Coordinates of C-alpha atoms in Angstrom, one line a residue:
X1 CA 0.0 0.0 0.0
X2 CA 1.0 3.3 -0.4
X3 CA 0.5 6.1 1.3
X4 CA 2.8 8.6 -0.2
X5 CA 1.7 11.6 -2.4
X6 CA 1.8 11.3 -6.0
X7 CA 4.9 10.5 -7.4
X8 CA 6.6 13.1 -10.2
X9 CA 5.6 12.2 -13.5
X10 CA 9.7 12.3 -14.4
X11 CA 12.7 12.9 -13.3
X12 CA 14.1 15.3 -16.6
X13 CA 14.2 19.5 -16.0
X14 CA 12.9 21.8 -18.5
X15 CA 15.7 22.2 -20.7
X16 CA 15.8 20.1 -24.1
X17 CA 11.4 19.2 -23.6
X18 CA 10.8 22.6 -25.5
X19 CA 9.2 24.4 -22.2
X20 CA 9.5 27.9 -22.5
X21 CA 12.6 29.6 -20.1
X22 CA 10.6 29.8 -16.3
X23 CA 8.0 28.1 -16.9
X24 CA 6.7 25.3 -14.9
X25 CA 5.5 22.3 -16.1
X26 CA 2.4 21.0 -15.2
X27 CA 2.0 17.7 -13.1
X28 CA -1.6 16.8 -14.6
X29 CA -3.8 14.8 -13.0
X30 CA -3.6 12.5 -10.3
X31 CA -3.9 8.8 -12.1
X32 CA -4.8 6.5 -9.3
X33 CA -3.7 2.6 -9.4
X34 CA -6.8 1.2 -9.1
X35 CA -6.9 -2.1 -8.1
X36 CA -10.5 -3.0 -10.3
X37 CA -10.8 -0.3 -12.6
X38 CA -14.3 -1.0 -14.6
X39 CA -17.3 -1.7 -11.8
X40 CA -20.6 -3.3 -13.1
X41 CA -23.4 -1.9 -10.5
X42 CA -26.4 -3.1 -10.9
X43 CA -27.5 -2.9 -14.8
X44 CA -24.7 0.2 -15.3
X45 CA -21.0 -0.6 -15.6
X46 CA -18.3 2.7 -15.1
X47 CA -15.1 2.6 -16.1
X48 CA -13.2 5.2 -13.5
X49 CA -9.9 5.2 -15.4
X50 CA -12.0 7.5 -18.2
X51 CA -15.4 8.7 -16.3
X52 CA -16.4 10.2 -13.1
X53 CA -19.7 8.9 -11.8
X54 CA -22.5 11.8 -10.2
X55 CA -24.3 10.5 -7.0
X56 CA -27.2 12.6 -6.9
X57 CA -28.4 13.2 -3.0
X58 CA -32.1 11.9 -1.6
X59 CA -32.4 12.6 1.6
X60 CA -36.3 11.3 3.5
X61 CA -35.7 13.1 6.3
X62 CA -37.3 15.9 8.2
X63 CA -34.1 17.4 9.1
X64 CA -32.3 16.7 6.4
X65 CA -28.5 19.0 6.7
X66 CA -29.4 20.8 2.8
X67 CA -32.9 20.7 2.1
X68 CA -34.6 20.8 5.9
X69 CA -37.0 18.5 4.8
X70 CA -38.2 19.1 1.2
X71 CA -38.2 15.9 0.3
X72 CA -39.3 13.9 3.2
X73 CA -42.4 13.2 1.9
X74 CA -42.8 10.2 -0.5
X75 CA -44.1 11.9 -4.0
X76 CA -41.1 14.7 -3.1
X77 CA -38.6 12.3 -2.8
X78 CA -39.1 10.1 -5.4
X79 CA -39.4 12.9 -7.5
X80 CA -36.8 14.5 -7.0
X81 CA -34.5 11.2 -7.5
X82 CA -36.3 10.7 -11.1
X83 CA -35.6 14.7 -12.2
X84 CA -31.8 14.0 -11.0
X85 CA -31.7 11.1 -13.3
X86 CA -33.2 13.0 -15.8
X87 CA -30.6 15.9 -15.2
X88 CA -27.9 13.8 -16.0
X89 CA -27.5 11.3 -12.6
X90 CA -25.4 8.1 -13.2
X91 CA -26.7 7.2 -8.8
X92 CA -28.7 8.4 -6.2
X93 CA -28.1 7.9 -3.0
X94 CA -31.3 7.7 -0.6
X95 CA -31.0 8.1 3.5
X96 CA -33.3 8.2 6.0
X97 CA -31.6 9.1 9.1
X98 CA -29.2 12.4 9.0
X99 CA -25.0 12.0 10.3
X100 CA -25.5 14.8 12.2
X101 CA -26.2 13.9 16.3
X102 CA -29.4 13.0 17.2
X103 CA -31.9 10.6 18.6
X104 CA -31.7 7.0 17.3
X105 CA -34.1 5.9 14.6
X106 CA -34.8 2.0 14.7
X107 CA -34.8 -0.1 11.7
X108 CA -38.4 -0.5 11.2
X109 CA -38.7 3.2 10.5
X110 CA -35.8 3.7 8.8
X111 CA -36.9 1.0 6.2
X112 CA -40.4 2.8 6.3
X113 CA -38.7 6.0 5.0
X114 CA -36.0 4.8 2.1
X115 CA -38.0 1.2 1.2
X116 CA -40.7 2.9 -0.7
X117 CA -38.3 5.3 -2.6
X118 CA -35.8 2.8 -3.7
X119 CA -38.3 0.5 -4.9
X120 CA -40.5 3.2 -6.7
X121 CA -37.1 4.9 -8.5
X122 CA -36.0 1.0 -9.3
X123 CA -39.2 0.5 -11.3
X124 CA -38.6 3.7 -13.0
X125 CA -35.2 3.2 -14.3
X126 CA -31.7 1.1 -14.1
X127 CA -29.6 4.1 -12.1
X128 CA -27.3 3.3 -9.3
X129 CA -28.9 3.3 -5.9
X130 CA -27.1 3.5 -3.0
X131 CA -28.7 3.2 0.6
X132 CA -27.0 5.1 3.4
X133 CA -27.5 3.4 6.1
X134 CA -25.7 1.6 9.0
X135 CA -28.0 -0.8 10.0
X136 CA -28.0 -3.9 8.6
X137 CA -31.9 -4.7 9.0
X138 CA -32.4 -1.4 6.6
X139 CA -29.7 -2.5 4.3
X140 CA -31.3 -6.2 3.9
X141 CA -34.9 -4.3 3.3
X142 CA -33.0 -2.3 0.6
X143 CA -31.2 -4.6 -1.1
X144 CA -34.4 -6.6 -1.2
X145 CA -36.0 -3.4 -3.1
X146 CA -33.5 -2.6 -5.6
X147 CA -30.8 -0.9 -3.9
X148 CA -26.8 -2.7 -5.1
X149 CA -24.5 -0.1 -3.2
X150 CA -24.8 0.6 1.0
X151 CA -23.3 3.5 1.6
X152 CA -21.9 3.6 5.4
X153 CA -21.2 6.4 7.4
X154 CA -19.9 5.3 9.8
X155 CA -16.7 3.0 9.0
X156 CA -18.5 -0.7 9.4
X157 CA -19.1 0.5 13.0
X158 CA -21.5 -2.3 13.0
X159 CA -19.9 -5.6 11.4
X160 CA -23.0 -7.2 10.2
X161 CA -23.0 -4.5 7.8
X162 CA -20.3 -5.8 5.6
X163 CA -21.6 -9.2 5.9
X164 CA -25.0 -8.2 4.7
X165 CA -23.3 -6.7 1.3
X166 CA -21.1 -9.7 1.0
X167 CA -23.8 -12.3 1.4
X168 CA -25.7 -10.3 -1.6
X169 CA -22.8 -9.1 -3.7
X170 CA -23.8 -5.5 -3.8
X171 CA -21.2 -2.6 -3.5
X172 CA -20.1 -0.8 -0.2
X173 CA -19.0 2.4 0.2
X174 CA -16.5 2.7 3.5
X175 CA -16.6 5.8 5.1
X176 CA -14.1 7.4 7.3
X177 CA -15.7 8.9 10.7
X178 CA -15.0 8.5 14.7
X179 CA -18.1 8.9 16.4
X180 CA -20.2 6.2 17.6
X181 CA -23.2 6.8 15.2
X182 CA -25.2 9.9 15.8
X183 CA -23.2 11.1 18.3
X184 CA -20.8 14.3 19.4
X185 CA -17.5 13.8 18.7
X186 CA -16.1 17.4 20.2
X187 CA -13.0 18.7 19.1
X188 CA -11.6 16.3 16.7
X189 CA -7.3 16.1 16.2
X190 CA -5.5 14.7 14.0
X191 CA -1.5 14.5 14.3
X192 CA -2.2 14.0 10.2
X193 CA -5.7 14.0 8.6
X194 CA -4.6 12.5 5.7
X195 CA -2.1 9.4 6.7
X196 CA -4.6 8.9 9.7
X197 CA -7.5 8.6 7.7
X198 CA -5.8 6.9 4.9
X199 CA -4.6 3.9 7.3
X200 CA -8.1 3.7 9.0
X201 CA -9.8 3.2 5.3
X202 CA -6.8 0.8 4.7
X203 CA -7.7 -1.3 7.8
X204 CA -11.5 -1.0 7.3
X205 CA -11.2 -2.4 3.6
X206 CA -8.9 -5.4 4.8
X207 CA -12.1 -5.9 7.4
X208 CA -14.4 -5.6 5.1
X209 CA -12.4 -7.8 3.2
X210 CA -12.3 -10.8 5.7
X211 CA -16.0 -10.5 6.4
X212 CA -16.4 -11.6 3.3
X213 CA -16.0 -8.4 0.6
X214 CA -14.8 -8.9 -2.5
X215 CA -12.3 -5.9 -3.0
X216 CA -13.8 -5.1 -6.4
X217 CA -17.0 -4.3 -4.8
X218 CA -15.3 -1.9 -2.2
X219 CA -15.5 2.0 -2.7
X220 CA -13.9 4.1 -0.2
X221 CA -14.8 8.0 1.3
X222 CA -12.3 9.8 3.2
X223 CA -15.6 11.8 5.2
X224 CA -15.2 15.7 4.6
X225 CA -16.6 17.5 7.5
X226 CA -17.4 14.1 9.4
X227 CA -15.2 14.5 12.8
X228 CA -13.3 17.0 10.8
X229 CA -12.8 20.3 11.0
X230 CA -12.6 22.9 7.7
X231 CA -9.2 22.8 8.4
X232 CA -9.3 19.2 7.7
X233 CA -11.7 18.9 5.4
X234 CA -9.5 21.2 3.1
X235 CA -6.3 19.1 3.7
X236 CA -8.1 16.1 2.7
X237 CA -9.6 17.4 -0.6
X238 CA -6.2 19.0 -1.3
X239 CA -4.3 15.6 -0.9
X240 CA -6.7 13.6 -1.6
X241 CA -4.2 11.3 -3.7
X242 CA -3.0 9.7 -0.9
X243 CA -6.5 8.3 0.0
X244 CA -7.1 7.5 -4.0
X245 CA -3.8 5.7 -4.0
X246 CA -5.4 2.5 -1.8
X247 CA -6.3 1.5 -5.2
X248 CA -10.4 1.5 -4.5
X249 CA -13.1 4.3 -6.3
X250 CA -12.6 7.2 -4.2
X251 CA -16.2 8.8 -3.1
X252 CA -16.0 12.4 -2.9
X253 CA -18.9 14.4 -0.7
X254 CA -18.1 17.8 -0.3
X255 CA -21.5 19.1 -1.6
X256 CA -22.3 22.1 0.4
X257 CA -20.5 21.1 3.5
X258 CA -19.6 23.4 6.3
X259 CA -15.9 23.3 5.2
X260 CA -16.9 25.3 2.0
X261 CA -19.4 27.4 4.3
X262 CA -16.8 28.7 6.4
X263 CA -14.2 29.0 3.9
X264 CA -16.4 31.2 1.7
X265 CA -18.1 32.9 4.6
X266 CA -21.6 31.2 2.7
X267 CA -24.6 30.4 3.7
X268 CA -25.8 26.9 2.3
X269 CA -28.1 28.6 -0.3
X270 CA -24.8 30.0 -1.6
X271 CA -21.9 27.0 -1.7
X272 CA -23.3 25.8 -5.1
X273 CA -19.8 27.3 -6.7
X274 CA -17.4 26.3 -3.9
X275 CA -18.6 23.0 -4.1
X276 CA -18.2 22.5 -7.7
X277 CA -14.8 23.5 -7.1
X278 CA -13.9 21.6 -4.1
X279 CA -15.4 18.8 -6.5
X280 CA -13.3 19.3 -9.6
X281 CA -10.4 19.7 -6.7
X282 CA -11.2 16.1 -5.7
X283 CA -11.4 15.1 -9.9
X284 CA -8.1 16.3 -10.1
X285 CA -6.7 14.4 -7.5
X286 CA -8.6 10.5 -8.1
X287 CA -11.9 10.8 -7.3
X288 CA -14.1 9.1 -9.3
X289 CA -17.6 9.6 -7.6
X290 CA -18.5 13.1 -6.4
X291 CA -21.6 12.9 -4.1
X292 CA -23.8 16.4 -4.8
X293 CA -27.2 18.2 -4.3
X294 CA -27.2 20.3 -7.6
X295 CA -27.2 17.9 -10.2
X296 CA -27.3 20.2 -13.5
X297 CA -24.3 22.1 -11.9
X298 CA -22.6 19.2 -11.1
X299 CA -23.5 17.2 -14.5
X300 CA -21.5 20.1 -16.3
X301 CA -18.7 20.4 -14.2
X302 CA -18.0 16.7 -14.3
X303 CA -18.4 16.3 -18.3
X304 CA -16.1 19.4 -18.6
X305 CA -13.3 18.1 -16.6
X306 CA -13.6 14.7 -18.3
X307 CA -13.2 17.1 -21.4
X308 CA -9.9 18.9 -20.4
X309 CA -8.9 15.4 -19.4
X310 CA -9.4 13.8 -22.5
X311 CA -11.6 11.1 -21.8
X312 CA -14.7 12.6 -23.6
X313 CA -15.1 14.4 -26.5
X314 CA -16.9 18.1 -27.2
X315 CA -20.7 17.8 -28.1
X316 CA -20.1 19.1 -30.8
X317 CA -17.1 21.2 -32.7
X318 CA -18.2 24.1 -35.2
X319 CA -15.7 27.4 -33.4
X320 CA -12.7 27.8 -35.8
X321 CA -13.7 24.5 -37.8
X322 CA -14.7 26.8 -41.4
X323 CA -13.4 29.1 -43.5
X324 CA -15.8 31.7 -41.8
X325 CA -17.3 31.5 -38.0
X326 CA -21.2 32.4 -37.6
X327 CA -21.8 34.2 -35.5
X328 CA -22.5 33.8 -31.9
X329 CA -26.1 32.5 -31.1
X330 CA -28.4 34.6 -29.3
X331 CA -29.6 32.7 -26.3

């Protein structure tokens, strides 16, 4: 394993590679060594050495951290998982129970809340669906309705978790966070964000891994903002290589967190821009998955950064291609 940052590209100085006198060349992108690079999901199979997958956000709460609500109630959130699939989703992931402290929510009602949506957006299309959950009785009831990724929290705090996914062969998503579920963790320290949450997500895979996990179903989130400060949370997304290079699909979920609240000085009706660039950030540096609430936004951001990357051609190409350019439509 390594846990180094990303090696230099080569060894050779400007001179004699036609670089102009001072300039700097450019390291490029961040090419993890993915230990399973192509992952069939459900009916969908992405290839994360050329694509970046969009995780829409469905959240059947009533105090949901974004939306406060607005799509607790069945019609509102299966609704709004169909229009992100129609704005360009490739997964949506549906929770009913927030991170943030709070009261415990058993299983029954839990299932109650995300049970109905996953089986209703499942019937409607072949997308990605994730559950986020940490209980296993609400990852069985899931499964059971269509979902083929759990999405976890809270590090396989509970075990039975990973032996849930293994004994139906769907994907899990390995966060890192501290805190028993739903509970304060004040004051979190780190002597190194980074290596520290790099060897717990190491550790948690191998676990997942002997509970019966294959490794190519394993996807791995290093937790911005969970236990984390925005200190943190910006180390992490700036070195974020060092959590890609474990060789699993690095999930990226920096949508609207407090980390780009407080670094913008933004209210959460305003963090649509810092979170498209914390995401393209997280592109840049192996992510493969970024987990976000404005779709559309996010959609275009993605496809142009696979652009500049050159894994996906322009939609089309007419500037500069004829003798003569028209002129510029008027939107």
């Amino acid at each position: 394993m390594s846990l180094n940052s990303r090696e230099p590209r080569s060894g050779h100085s400007a001179a004699g590679t036609g670089t102009a006198p001072g300039a700097r060349q450019a390291a490029g992108p961040y090419l993890p060594p993915l230990l399973y690079p192509v992952h069939k999901i459900g009916a969908r199979t992405l290839d994360f050495r050329r694509e970046v997958a969009l995780m829409a956000i469905i959240n059947r709460t009533p105090d949901s951290f974004y939306d406060a609500g607005a799509t607790y109630a069945l019609d509102a959130a299966v609704g709004a998982a169909l229009a992100a699939v129609h704005d360009g989703a490739d997964w949506v992931d549906i929770g009913g129970v927030p991170f943030a402290p709070g009261p415990a929510l058993g299983a029954a009602q839990e299932a109650a809340r995300v049970v109905p949506v996953i089986r209703a957006v499942r019937e409607a299309t072949d997308v990605i669906i994730s559950a986020d959950t940490f209980l296993p009785a609400v990852a069985e009831a899931a499964i059971e309705a269509g979902a083929t990724v759990i999405n976890d929290t809270t590090g396989l705090h509970n075990p039975d978790l990973a032996r849930v996914a293994a004994e139906s062969g769907v994907h899990l998503v390995i966060t890192h966070s501290l805190a028993a579920p739903r509970t304060v963790f004040p004051r979190p320290q780190y002597a190194d964000v980074v290596s520290e949450v790099a060897e717990f997500l190491h550790r948690r895979s191998g676990y997942a891994q002997e509970l019966g996990v294959a490794p190519e179903k394993i996807i791995i989130d290093p937790g911005h903002d969970l236990n984390k400060n925005t200190l943190h949370s910006l180390e992490l997304t700036r070195r974020l290589a060092e959590i890609a290079s474990l060789g699993y699909p690095v999930l990226a979920a920096v949508s609207n967190k407090d980390f780009i609240g407080e670094t913008l000085d933004a209210p959460k009706s305003a963090r649509v821009e810092g979170s498209l660039a914390a995401g393209v950030a997280s592109i840049i540096n192996g992510a493969r998955i970024l987990r976000m609430h404005n779709v559309s936004a996010a959609r275009s951001a993605i496809r142009m950064t696979e652009a500049i990357l050159g894994w996906r051609a322009p939609a089309y190409l007419r500037h500069n291609m004829g003798d003569v350019n028209e002129p510029a439509a008027q939107e």
